[in-house]
Tab-separated table of C-alpha atoms and ligand atoms in Angstrom:
chain	number	residue	atom	x	y	z
R	1	MET	CA	-4.411	31.302	-56.250
R	2	ASP	CA	-2.525	31.940	-59.509
R	3	ARG	CA	0.817	30.305	-60.146
R	4	ILE	CA	3.429	30.858	-62.813
R	5	ARG	CA	4.954	27.881	-64.574
R	6	ILE	CA	8.335	28.333	-66.216
R	7	VAL	CA	10.363	25.828	-68.220
R	8	GLY	CA	13.932	27.092	-68.242
R	9	GLY	CA	16.580	26.981	-70.919
R	10	ALA	CA	15.338	29.280	-73.678
R	11	GLU	CA	17.328	32.343	-74.651
R	12	LEU	CA	15.417	35.610	-74.717
R	13	ARG	CA	15.166	37.366	-78.101
R	14	GLY	CA	12.899	40.211	-79.109
R	15	SER	CA	11.638	43.356	-77.471
R	16	ILE	CA	9.953	44.214	-74.183
R	17	PRO	CA	8.059	47.466	-73.693
R	18	ILE	CA	8.965	49.062	-70.369
R	19	SER	CA	5.947	50.223	-68.329
R	20	GLY	CA	5.541	53.381	-66.320
R	21	ALA	CA	7.253	53.205	-62.917
R	22	LYS	CA	5.104	51.915	-60.061
R	23	ASN	CA	7.139	53.850	-57.511
R	24	ALA	CA	6.609	57.076	-59.454
R	25	ALA	CA	2.932	56.470	-60.255
R	26	LEU	CA	1.982	55.954	-56.605
R	27	PRO	CA	3.245	59.319	-55.276
R	28	LEU	CA	2.038	61.095	-58.444
R	29	MET	CA	-1.459	59.761	-57.865
R	30	THR	CA	-1.263	60.725	-54.170
R	31	ALA	CA	-0.342	64.291	-55.157
R	32	SER	CA	-3.814	64.643	-56.737
R	33	LEU	CA	-5.084	65.156	-53.174
R	34	LEU	CA	-3.284	68.508	-53.114
R	35	THR	CA	-5.637	70.229	-55.546
R	36	ASP	CA	-9.351	70.555	-56.270
R	37	ASP	CA	-8.518	70.566	-59.986
R	38	THR	CA	-8.029	67.515	-62.179
R	39	VAL	CA	-4.656	65.790	-62.425
R	40	ILE	CA	-4.132	63.649	-65.508
R	41	LEU	CA	-1.436	60.977	-65.481
R	42	ASP	CA	-0.346	59.163	-68.615
R	43	ASN	CA	1.654	55.926	-68.854
R	44	VAL	CA	0.344	54.580	-65.537
R	45	PRO	CA	1.178	50.873	-65.231
R	46	ARG	CA	-1.617	48.297	-64.829
R	47	LEU	CA	-0.747	46.938	-61.404
R	48	SER	CA	-2.651	45.832	-58.341
R	49	ASP	CA	-0.841	48.493	-56.243
R	50	VAL	CA	-2.232	51.193	-58.553
R	51	MET	CA	-5.768	49.788	-58.174
R	52	GLN	CA	-5.346	49.625	-54.402
R	53	LEU	CA	-4.263	53.265	-54.249
R	54	LEU	CA	-7.285	54.229	-56.357
R	55	ARG	CA	-9.499	52.578	-53.712
R	56	ILE	CA	-7.690	54.507	-50.964
R	57	LEU	CA	-7.958	57.830	-52.801
R	58	GLY	CA	-11.615	57.081	-53.571
R	59	ASN	CA	-12.269	56.743	-49.873
R	60	HIS	CA	-11.039	60.330	-49.404
R	61	GLY	CA	-13.355	61.549	-52.167
R	62	VAL	CA	-11.104	61.381	-55.226
R	63	ASP	CA	-13.046	60.578	-58.412
R	64	HIS	CA	-11.129	58.825	-61.145
R	65	SER	CA	-11.570	57.660	-64.679
R	66	ILE	CA	-9.263	55.366	-66.615
R	67	SER	CA	-8.726	55.358	-70.336
R	68	GLY	CA	-6.398	53.228	-72.396
R	69	LYS	CA	-6.497	49.473	-72.479
R	70	ARG	CA	-7.112	47.518	-69.273
R	71	VAL	CA	-5.309	44.644	-67.638
R	72	GLY	CA	-5.296	41.600	-69.881
R	73	GLN	CA	-5.593	43.624	-73.067
R	74	GLU	CA	-2.624	44.043	-75.349
R	75	SER	CA	-1.221	47.537	-75.117
R	76	GLU	CA	2.147	49.234	-75.285
R	77	THR	CA	1.327	52.664	-73.997
R	78	GLY	CA	0.111	52.450	-70.434
R	79	GLN	CA	-3.154	53.824	-69.184
R	80	THR	CA	-4.255	57.369	-68.571
R	81	ILE	CA	-5.865	58.097	-65.215
R	82	GLN	CA	-7.737	61.320	-64.444
R	83	LEU	CA	-7.969	62.117	-60.765
R	84	SER	CA	-10.154	64.774	-59.290
R	85	ALA	CA	-10.099	65.565	-55.555
R	86	ARG	CA	-12.664	68.370	-55.858
R	87	GLN	CA	-13.850	67.708	-52.345
R	88	ILE	CA	-12.083	65.711	-49.644
R	89	VAL	CA	-14.899	63.872	-47.902
R	90	ASP	CA	-12.863	61.892	-45.343
R	91	THR	CA	-9.418	62.533	-43.904
R	92	THR	CA	-9.075	59.030	-42.413
R	93	ALA	CA	-7.195	56.264	-44.227
R	94	PRO	CA	-8.388	53.062	-42.512
R	95	TYR	CA	-6.336	50.008	-41.601
R	96	GLU	CA	-8.222	47.743	-44.040
R	97	LEU	CA	-7.037	49.864	-46.980
R	98	VAL	CA	-3.574	50.991	-45.826
R	99	SER	CA	-2.234	47.767	-44.338
R	100	ARG	CA	-1.529	46.152	-47.690
R	101	MET	CA	0.776	48.746	-49.182
R	102	ARG	CA	3.300	50.975	-47.458
R	103	ALA	CA	3.075	53.782	-50.002
R	104	SER	CA	-0.569	54.352	-49.040
R	105	PHE	CA	0.703	55.944	-45.823
R	106	TRP	CA	1.944	58.838	-47.957
R	107	VAL	CA	-1.615	60.245	-48.189
R	108	ILE	CA	-0.922	61.713	-44.760
R	109	ALA	CA	1.081	64.605	-46.212
R	110	PRO	CA	-1.342	65.999	-48.813
R	111	LEU	CA	-4.355	65.471	-46.517
R	112	LEU	CA	-2.626	67.357	-43.735
R	113	ALA	CA	-1.353	70.099	-46.036
R	114	ARG	CA	-4.769	70.709	-47.642
R	115	MET	CA	-7.189	69.902	-44.831
R	116	GLY	CA	-5.098	70.566	-41.697
R	117	GLN	CA	-5.771	67.058	-40.432
R	118	ALA	CA	-5.208	63.419	-41.301
R	119	LYS	CA	-5.703	60.120	-39.530
R	120	VAL	CA	-3.808	57.319	-41.219
R	121	SER	CA	-3.298	53.720	-40.147
R	122	LEU	CA	0.328	52.689	-39.650
R	123	PRO	CA	1.361	50.998	-42.893
R	124	GLY	CA	2.007	47.421	-44.053
R	125	GLY	CA	3.663	46.413	-47.325
R	126	CYS	CA	6.366	43.961	-48.302
R	127	ALA	CA	7.922	42.147	-45.329
R	128	ILE	CA	11.505	43.282	-45.910
R	129	GLY	CA	12.318	44.814	-42.525
R	130	THR	CA	10.726	46.761	-39.716
R	131	ARG	CA	10.150	49.812	-41.960
R	132	PRO	CA	9.263	52.427	-39.333
R	133	VAL	CA	7.689	55.835	-40.107
R	134	ASP	CA	9.630	57.961	-37.583
R	135	PHE	CA	11.357	60.052	-40.307
R	136	TYR	CA	7.997	60.875	-41.930
R	137	LEU	CA	6.585	62.002	-38.610
R	138	MET	CA	9.693	64.023	-37.793
R	139	ALA	CA	9.327	65.862	-41.101
R	140	LEU	CA	5.642	66.649	-40.484
R	141	GLU	CA	6.410	67.806	-36.939
R	142	ARG	CA	9.163	70.101	-38.235
R	143	LEU	CA	6.514	71.663	-40.497
R	144	GLY	CA	4.390	72.382	-37.421
R	145	ALA	CA	2.081	69.359	-37.283
R	146	LYS	CA	0.980	67.877	-33.991
R	147	ILE	CA	1.366	64.094	-34.090
R	148	GLU	CA	-0.337	61.551	-31.889
R	149	ILE	CA	-0.351	57.796	-32.213
R	150	GLU	CA	-3.497	56.084	-31.051
R	151	ALA	CA	-4.688	52.517	-31.554
R	152	GLY	CA	-2.493	51.900	-34.592
R	153	TYR	CA	-3.305	55.220	-36.230
R	154	VAL	CA	-1.193	58.336	-36.697
R	155	ILE	CA	-3.308	61.416	-36.059
R	156	ALA	CA	-1.718	64.552	-37.526
R	157	THR	CA	-3.170	68.011	-37.094
R	158	ALA	CA	-2.110	71.501	-38.168
R	159	LYS	CA	-5.048	73.775	-37.340
R	160	ASP	CA	-3.352	76.928	-38.627
R	161	GLY	CA	-1.713	75.198	-41.594
R	162	LEU	CA	1.859	73.963	-42.016
R	163	LYS	CA	4.845	76.299	-41.865
R	164	GLY	CA	8.055	76.043	-43.888
R	165	ALA	CA	11.068	74.691	-41.936
R	166	GLU	CA	14.474	73.033	-42.224
R	167	ILE	CA	14.172	69.238	-42.361
R	168	GLU	CA	17.276	67.081	-42.229
R	169	PHE	CA	16.815	63.354	-42.627
R	170	PRO	CA	19.263	61.246	-40.555
R	171	LYS	CA	19.219	58.603	-43.335
R	172	VAL	CA	18.149	58.849	-46.980
R	173	THR	CA	14.458	57.973	-47.184
R	174	VAL	CA	12.406	57.901	-50.387
R	175	GLY	CA	9.017	57.907	-48.650
R	176	GLY	CA	10.188	60.493	-46.134
R	177	THR	CA	11.278	62.794	-48.948
R	178	HIS	CA	7.954	62.315	-50.829
R	179	THR	CA	6.129	63.117	-47.582
R	180	ALA	CA	8.163	66.238	-46.821
R	181	VAL	CA	7.794	67.536	-50.388
R	182	MET	CA	4.028	66.977	-50.554
R	183	ALA	CA	3.559	68.644	-47.139
R	184	ALA	CA	5.851	71.604	-47.900
R	185	VAL	CA	4.310	72.632	-51.219
R	186	LEU	CA	1.252	74.050	-49.420
R	187	ALA	CA	3.081	75.257	-46.247
R	188	LYS	CA	3.563	78.963	-45.512
R	189	GLY	CA	7.132	80.031	-46.236
R	190	THR	CA	10.274	78.178	-47.277
R	191	THR	CA	11.218	74.571	-46.546
R	192	VAL	CA	14.678	73.172	-47.050
R	193	ILE	CA	14.979	69.377	-47.108
R	194	ARG	CA	18.537	68.145	-46.479
R	195	ASN	CA	19.853	64.647	-47.134
R	196	ALA	CA	16.859	64.262	-49.471
R	197	ALA	CA	16.522	61.086	-51.530
R	198	GLN	CA	17.744	61.601	-55.114
R	199	GLU	CA	15.789	58.735	-56.649
R	200	PRO	CA	14.353	59.628	-60.090
R	201	GLU	CA	10.842	59.045	-58.731
R	202	ILE	CA	11.312	62.055	-56.426
R	203	GLY	CA	12.241	64.113	-59.477
R	204	ASP	CA	9.091	62.867	-61.245
R	205	LEU	CA	6.891	63.899	-58.311
R	206	CYS	CA	8.519	67.325	-58.174
R	207	ALA	CA	8.075	67.724	-61.956
R	208	LEU	CA	4.320	67.177	-61.594
R	209	LEU	CA	4.105	69.502	-58.592
R	210	VAL	CA	5.921	72.255	-60.497
R	211	LYS	CA	3.388	71.862	-63.343
R	212	MET	CA	0.700	72.277	-60.660
R	213	GLY	CA	2.266	75.557	-59.581
R	214	ALA	CA	4.612	74.476	-56.792
R	215	ARG	CA	7.929	76.284	-56.434
R	216	ILE	CA	10.609	73.656	-56.004
R	217	SER	CA	14.324	73.750	-56.698
R	218	GLY	CA	16.997	71.113	-56.227
R	219	ALA	CA	14.879	68.036	-56.983
R	220	GLY	CA	17.222	65.202	-57.859
R	221	THR	CA	19.928	66.553	-55.519
R	222	SER	CA	20.357	66.035	-51.780
R	223	THR	CA	18.967	69.518	-50.946
R	224	ILE	CA	15.459	70.417	-52.053
R	225	THR	CA	14.092	73.914	-51.460
R	226	ILE	CA	10.383	74.622	-51.605
R	227	ASP	CA	8.571	77.967	-51.386
R	228	GLY	CA	5.046	77.121	-50.291
R	229	ALA	CA	2.089	78.152	-52.443
R	230	SER	CA	-1.434	78.901	-51.184
R	231	ARG	CA	-3.067	76.713	-53.831
R	232	LEU	CA	-2.069	74.251	-56.549
R	233	SER	CA	-3.874	73.691	-59.837
R	234	GLY	CA	-4.413	70.653	-62.042
R	235	ALA	CA	-1.806	69.392	-64.527
R	236	ARG	CA	-0.994	66.585	-66.950
R	237	HIS	CA	2.084	64.429	-66.583
R	238	THR	CA	3.598	61.260	-68.066
R	239	VAL	CA	4.950	58.719	-65.558
R	240	LEU	CA	8.639	57.996	-66.112
R	241	PRO	CA	9.692	54.506	-67.291
R	242	ASP	CA	10.229	51.910	-64.581
R	243	ARG	CA	13.940	51.572	-63.896
R	244	ILE	CA	13.445	48.513	-61.700
R	245	GLU	CA	11.440	46.718	-64.384
R	246	THR	CA	14.167	47.709	-66.864
R	247	GLY	CA	16.915	46.351	-64.628
R	248	THR	CA	14.944	43.200	-63.956
R	249	TYR	CA	14.572	42.305	-67.643
R	250	ALA	CA	18.200	43.259	-68.289
R	251	MET	CA	19.192	40.738	-65.597
R	252	ALA	CA	16.834	38.145	-67.089
R	253	VAL	CA	18.705	38.486	-70.425
R	254	ALA	CA	22.068	38.381	-68.677
R	255	MET	CA	20.910	35.153	-67.018
R	256	ALA	CA	19.176	33.358	-69.892
R	257	GLY	CA	21.368	34.759	-72.695
R	258	GLY	CA	20.006	36.318	-75.883
R	259	ASP	CA	19.362	39.791	-77.234
R	260	VAL	CA	16.463	41.967	-76.145
R	261	MET	CA	15.466	45.589	-76.771
R	262	LEU	CA	13.970	47.181	-73.655
R	263	GLU	CA	11.735	49.700	-75.404
R	264	GLY	CA	11.406	53.107	-73.797
R	265	ALA	CA	13.988	52.343	-71.062
R	266	ARG	CA	16.181	55.261	-69.986
R	267	PRO	CA	19.752	54.155	-69.228
R	268	GLU	CA	20.583	57.159	-67.042
R	269	LEU	CA	18.017	55.949	-64.496
R	270	LEU	CA	20.112	52.908	-63.629
R	271	GLN	CA	23.707	53.544	-64.643
R	272	LYS	CA	25.178	51.735	-61.632
R	273	ALA	CA	23.148	48.584	-62.292
R	274	PHE	CA	24.116	48.639	-65.992
R	275	ASP	CA	27.819	49.097	-65.128
R	276	THR	CA	27.513	46.101	-62.830
R	277	LEU	CA	25.785	44.016	-65.498
R	278	THR	CA	28.492	44.960	-68.008
R	279	ALA	CA	31.091	43.699	-65.545
R	280	THR	CA	29.245	40.350	-65.421
R	281	GLY	CA	29.710	40.003	-69.188
R	282	ALA	CA	26.428	41.400	-70.561
R	283	GLU	CA	26.476	44.012	-73.312
R	284	ILE	CA	24.340	47.115	-72.742
R	285	LEU	CA	23.706	49.505	-75.582
R	286	ALA	CA	21.697	52.727	-75.274
R	287	THR	CA	19.763	53.499	-78.448
R	288	ASN	CA	17.016	55.911	-79.512
R	289	GLU	CA	14.433	53.196	-78.927
R	290	GLY	CA	15.614	52.246	-75.442
R	291	VAL	CA	18.284	49.902	-74.111
R	292	ARG	CA	19.497	46.789	-75.882
R	293	VAL	CA	20.846	43.986	-73.683
R	294	ARG	CA	22.804	41.022	-75.005
R	295	ARG	CA	24.741	38.098	-73.659
R	296	ASN	CA	26.100	35.633	-76.109
R	297	GLY	CA	27.989	32.495	-75.259
R	298	SER	CA	30.341	33.839	-72.587
R	299	GLY	CA	29.830	32.778	-68.977
R	300	ILE	CA	28.599	35.090	-66.251
R	301	ALA	CA	31.417	36.762	-64.267
R	302	ALA	CA	31.040	37.064	-60.480
R	303	VAL	CA	30.748	40.700	-59.346
R	304	ASP	CA	30.327	42.168	-55.828
R	305	VAL	CA	27.490	44.576	-55.119
R	306	THR	CA	26.432	46.807	-52.221
R	307	THR	CA	22.963	48.319	-52.298
R	308	GLN	CA	22.856	52.096	-51.873
R	309	PRO	CA	20.444	54.969	-52.310
R	310	PHE	CA	20.323	56.416	-55.847
R	311	PRO	CA	22.628	56.722	-57.797
R	312	GLY	CA	24.000	53.560	-56.181
R	313	PHE	CA	22.932	50.003	-56.882
R	314	PRO	CA	19.198	49.797	-55.997
R	315	THR	CA	17.966	47.528	-53.250
R	316	ASP	CA	14.995	46.789	-55.519
R	317	LEU	CA	17.345	44.920	-57.888
R	318	GLN	CA	19.260	43.016	-55.208
R	319	ALA	CA	17.220	39.796	-55.366
R	320	GLN	CA	17.352	39.728	-59.175
R	321	PHE	CA	21.125	40.258	-59.142
R	322	MET	CA	21.557	37.504	-56.574
R	323	ALA	CA	19.630	35.167	-58.839
R	324	LEU	CA	22.047	36.024	-61.649
R	325	MET	CA	25.063	35.458	-59.433
R	326	THR	CA	23.883	31.916	-58.537
R	327	ARG	CA	25.167	30.885	-61.994
R	328	ALA	CA	28.299	33.057	-62.075
R	329	LYS	CA	31.786	31.642	-62.446
R	330	GLY	CA	33.184	32.184	-58.978
R	331	VAL	CA	32.083	33.842	-55.746
R	332	SER	CA	30.255	37.130	-55.376
R	333	HIS	CA	29.404	39.158	-52.266
R	334	ILE	CA	26.103	41.004	-52.016
R	335	ARG	CA	25.640	43.483	-49.197
R	336	GLU	CA	22.188	44.874	-48.437
R	337	THR	CA	22.436	48.213	-46.642
R	338	ILE	CA	18.883	49.642	-47.079
R	339	PHE	CA	16.593	47.052	-45.493
R	340	GLU	CA	17.687	44.693	-42.723
R	341	ASN	CA	15.582	41.700	-43.765
R	342	ARG	CA	15.664	41.637	-47.506
R	343	PHE	CA	17.072	38.181	-48.013
R	344	MET	CA	13.935	36.057	-48.003
R	345	HIS	CA	14.719	34.903	-51.542
R	346	VAL	CA	17.882	33.148	-50.311
R	347	GLN	CA	16.095	30.067	-49.027
R	348	GLU	CA	13.931	29.894	-52.141
R	349	LEU	CA	16.975	30.209	-54.430
R	350	ALA	CA	18.492	27.282	-52.533
R	351	ARG	CA	15.605	25.110	-53.876
R	352	PHE	CA	17.131	25.543	-57.358
R	353	GLY	CA	20.449	24.247	-56.021
R	354	ALA	CA	22.035	27.686	-55.458
R	355	HIS	CA	24.877	27.969	-52.929
R	356	ILE	CA	24.354	31.092	-50.781
R	357	LYS	CA	25.637	31.790	-47.282
R	358	LEU	CA	24.106	34.570	-45.204
R	359	ASP	CA	25.923	36.520	-42.506
R	360	GLY	CA	24.011	39.569	-41.294
R	361	ASP	CA	23.719	42.006	-44.172
R	362	LEU	CA	26.099	40.015	-46.398
R	363	ALA	CA	25.232	37.200	-48.775
R	364	THR	CA	28.067	35.183	-50.273
R	365	VAL	CA	27.042	33.487	-53.483
R	366	GLU	CA	29.104	30.665	-54.934
R	367	GLY	CA	28.078	30.229	-58.537
R	368	VAL	CA	27.005	26.761	-59.688
R	369	PRO	CA	27.095	25.471	-63.278
R	370	THR	CA	23.409	24.424	-63.308
R	371	LEU	CA	20.216	25.263	-61.498
R	372	LYS	CA	17.314	22.802	-61.381
R	373	GLY	CA	13.664	23.876	-61.609
R	374	ALA	CA	11.667	23.563	-58.384
R	375	PRO	CA	8.426	24.618	-56.722
R	376	VAL	CA	9.126	27.954	-55.026
R	377	MET	CA	7.209	30.563	-53.040
R	378	ALA	CA	7.170	34.279	-53.795
R	379	THR	CA	7.771	36.204	-50.552
R	380	ASP	CA	7.840	39.811	-51.689
R	381	LEU	CA	7.647	41.709	-54.922
R	382	ARG	CA	11.292	41.915	-55.964
R	383	ALA	CA	12.255	38.582	-54.348
R	384	SER	CA	9.632	36.833	-56.417
R	385	VAL	CA	10.901	38.178	-59.710
R	386	GLY	CA	14.356	37.022	-58.653
R	387	LEU	CA	12.894	33.516	-58.565
R	388	VAL	CA	11.516	33.984	-62.067
R	389	ILE	CA	15.013	34.936	-63.274
R	390	ALA	CA	16.513	31.811	-61.710
R	391	ALA	CA	13.769	29.697	-63.277
R	392	LEU	CA	14.534	31.056	-66.773
R	393	ALA	CA	18.003	29.486	-66.609
R	394	ALA	CA	17.108	26.408	-64.597
R	395	GLU	CA	16.792	22.951	-66.098
R	396	GLY	CA	13.205	21.732	-66.192
R	397	GLU	CA	10.048	23.135	-64.648
R	398	THR	CA	9.619	25.743	-61.928
R	399	MET	CA	6.271	26.594	-60.348
R	400	VAL	CA	6.205	30.014	-58.642
R	401	HIS	CA	3.447	30.189	-56.026
R	402	ARG	CA	1.862	33.324	-54.504
R	403	VAL	CA	2.276	35.369	-57.666
R	404	TYR	CA	0.026	38.123	-56.315
R	405	HIS	CA	3.330	39.612	-55.095
R	406	LEU	CA	4.448	39.896	-58.724
R	407	ASP	CA	1.180	41.477	-59.793
R	408	ARG	CA	1.815	44.350	-57.372
R	409	GLY	CA	4.764	45.587	-59.428
R	410	PHE	CA	5.257	43.834	-62.800
R	411	GLU	CA	2.790	44.495	-65.580
R	412	ALA	CA	2.090	41.501	-67.846
R	413	LEU	CA	5.284	39.750	-66.775
R	414	GLU	CA	4.503	36.396	-68.357
R	415	LYS	CA	3.440	38.035	-71.642
R	416	LYS	CA	6.546	40.204	-71.834
R	417	LEU	CA	8.813	37.228	-71.251
R	418	SER	CA	6.985	34.762	-73.481
R	419	ARG	CA	7.031	37.141	-76.461
R	420	CYS	CA	10.823	36.899	-76.208
R	421	GLY	CA	10.746	33.114	-76.377
R	422	ALA	CA	10.631	32.157	-72.709
R	423	GLN	CA	8.352	29.286	-71.766
R	424	VAL	CA	6.242	31.042	-69.133
R	425	GLU	CA	2.548	30.638	-68.424
R	426	ARG	CA	0.148	31.717	-65.736
R	427	LEU	CA	-2.058	29.007	-64.248
R	428	THR	CA	-5.146	30.509	-62.692
R	429	GLY	CA	-7.223	29.241	-59.808
B	501	EPZ	C1	10.763	53.075	-51.304
B	501	EPZ	O1	10.355	52.537	-50.056
B	501	EPZ	C2	10.276	52.108	-52.354
B	501	EPZ	N1	8.832	52.033	-52.334
B	501	EPZ	C3	10.882	50.737	-52.136
B	501	EPZ	O2	10.456	49.861	-53.158
B	501	EPZ	C4	12.415	50.866	-52.173
B	501	EPZ	O3	12.979	49.626	-51.856
B	501	EPZ	C5	12.871	51.909	-51.172
B	501	EPZ	O4	12.178	53.173	-51.367
B	501	EPZ	C6	14.361	52.171	-51.214
B	501	EPZ	O5	14.706	52.583	-52.526
B	501	EPZ	C7	8.097	52.908	-53.038
B	501	EPZ	O6	8.598	53.811	-53.684
B	501	EPZ	C8	6.632	52.687	-53.047
B	501	EPZ	P1	12.842	54.351	-47.583
B	501	EPZ	P2	10.389	53.457	-48.751
B	501	EPZ	O7	12.012	55.244	-46.714
B	501	EPZ	O8	10.088	54.833	-49.108
B	501	EPZ	C9	14.305	53.393	-43.113
B	501	EPZ	C10	9.371	48.001	-54.050
B	501	EPZ	O9	9.674	46.795	-54.086
B	501	EPZ	N2	13.272	54.299	-42.606
B	501	EPZ	O10	13.756	54.975	-48.556
B	501	EPZ	O11	9.535	52.752	-47.767
B	501	EPZ	C11	13.737	52.124	-43.766
B	501	EPZ	O12	13.355	51.174	-42.803
B	501	EPZ	C12	9.599	48.797	-52.795
B	501	EPZ	O13	8.877	48.629	-55.013
B	501	EPZ	C13	13.213	54.550	-41.250
B	501	EPZ	O14	14.037	54.048	-40.446
B	501	EPZ	O15	11.907	53.286	-48.326
B	501	EPZ	C14	14.887	51.716	-44.666
B	501	EPZ	O16	15.834	51.037	-43.902
B	501	EPZ	C15	10.025	47.943	-51.642
B	501	EPZ	N3	12.257	55.426	-40.809
B	501	EPZ	C16	15.467	53.057	-45.108
B	501	EPZ	O17	15.005	54.029	-44.145
B	501	EPZ	C17	11.347	56.000	-41.641
B	501	EPZ	O18	10.492	56.763	-41.173
B	501	EPZ	C18	15.057	53.538	-46.466
B	501	EPZ	O19	13.665	53.374	-46.633
B	501	EPZ	C19	11.430	55.734	-43.009
B	501	EPZ	C20	12.404	54.856	-43.486
């Protein structure tokens, strides 16, 4: 299994191209199931989650072709994927394919909307909480689907098609909103989704669907209204830049010090995280090229954070921020309100000498003047990149094991960091 070796202490200087967003690319690719025409997506990141979703879509009959440079080749522009679901040959998404990635469950909505039936294994994904699917199923039922759960599979049917309805989510859910939107675009009549997620990736999905002929208003707000269409056509769309990758590298610079241009980053996608980083002492500057992040000399100030749905501080940056706070001057409090078990990085950060106390959903981090490199284990995608951030500022060598977690969501991580002067290398085998 691959490992990543990091020798800490170097400042980061240079530029890092920001990839297309994983969490936008996955629903955008899934939306190709809604039409028998071709959907073309540009700026798709080279990630194992993208490849896994291509396998899942292929099983349903989606043909794809990829252009642009492949994994391992130098490239700044992302890849272009053409997806064509001319004929759906199978409406079942089997356990073997779905269990590795939660977002694969989202195929249930377009399959049901287009074919009137779908049988999808209950999902897996990062172990960050129980992560039920009850909101998704509620939304599909509201749209007229009959739902049964049998032997680990959700079987959804809508023999006469889906019908527009009012859907109100009891809690903000990104996947639930994606599901409701993808089901409603082909339903008869009007659907109103209340307490919808406002994450930019929902806006990106809706932008593609509108290009395909869907009638959607209110994307990016908490109420989305959709007038169902009888058919959608093909379209071409560019995946938006990854705000979590942007925030991660911004935190890496705040941790290691230096001056880095995050090329193509859009500051409005993570204002709250940038405000928080500014409060820690980093300088954030929006430019035409992207976002420039600097921290020179000054220490890291301790800042409290509570994760919230967009536009709040993202849960997907919580582990990275905690890594930064391990070296702050003083005590910070980090409250995780989205997932109940997203603190697996705490015990790994302790291996660097970090002082963190956990009490339910609250982590109290007492900054220490130095971290020491250590062998550590990646536990989930964002937790593992938090360990990389700690390693960049730690004295000596860190070996991060189980880096397949990182490969799910960070394109060419070691290359992007080493071109800015970090001592990072991947050891294969
Ligand atoms: C998406 O997950 C992202 N995944 C996650 O990123 C991200 O952490 C999360 O949204 C929150 O921003 C993708 O976009 C592929 P939710 P999702 O439904 O859709 C509860 C990463 O690292 N809930 O918004 O699964 C749920 O348990 C990943 O890239 C139910 O109770 O998250 C959680 O507490 C990790 N019932 C809360 O809602 C349901 O039916 C929000 O989850 C659905 C969700």
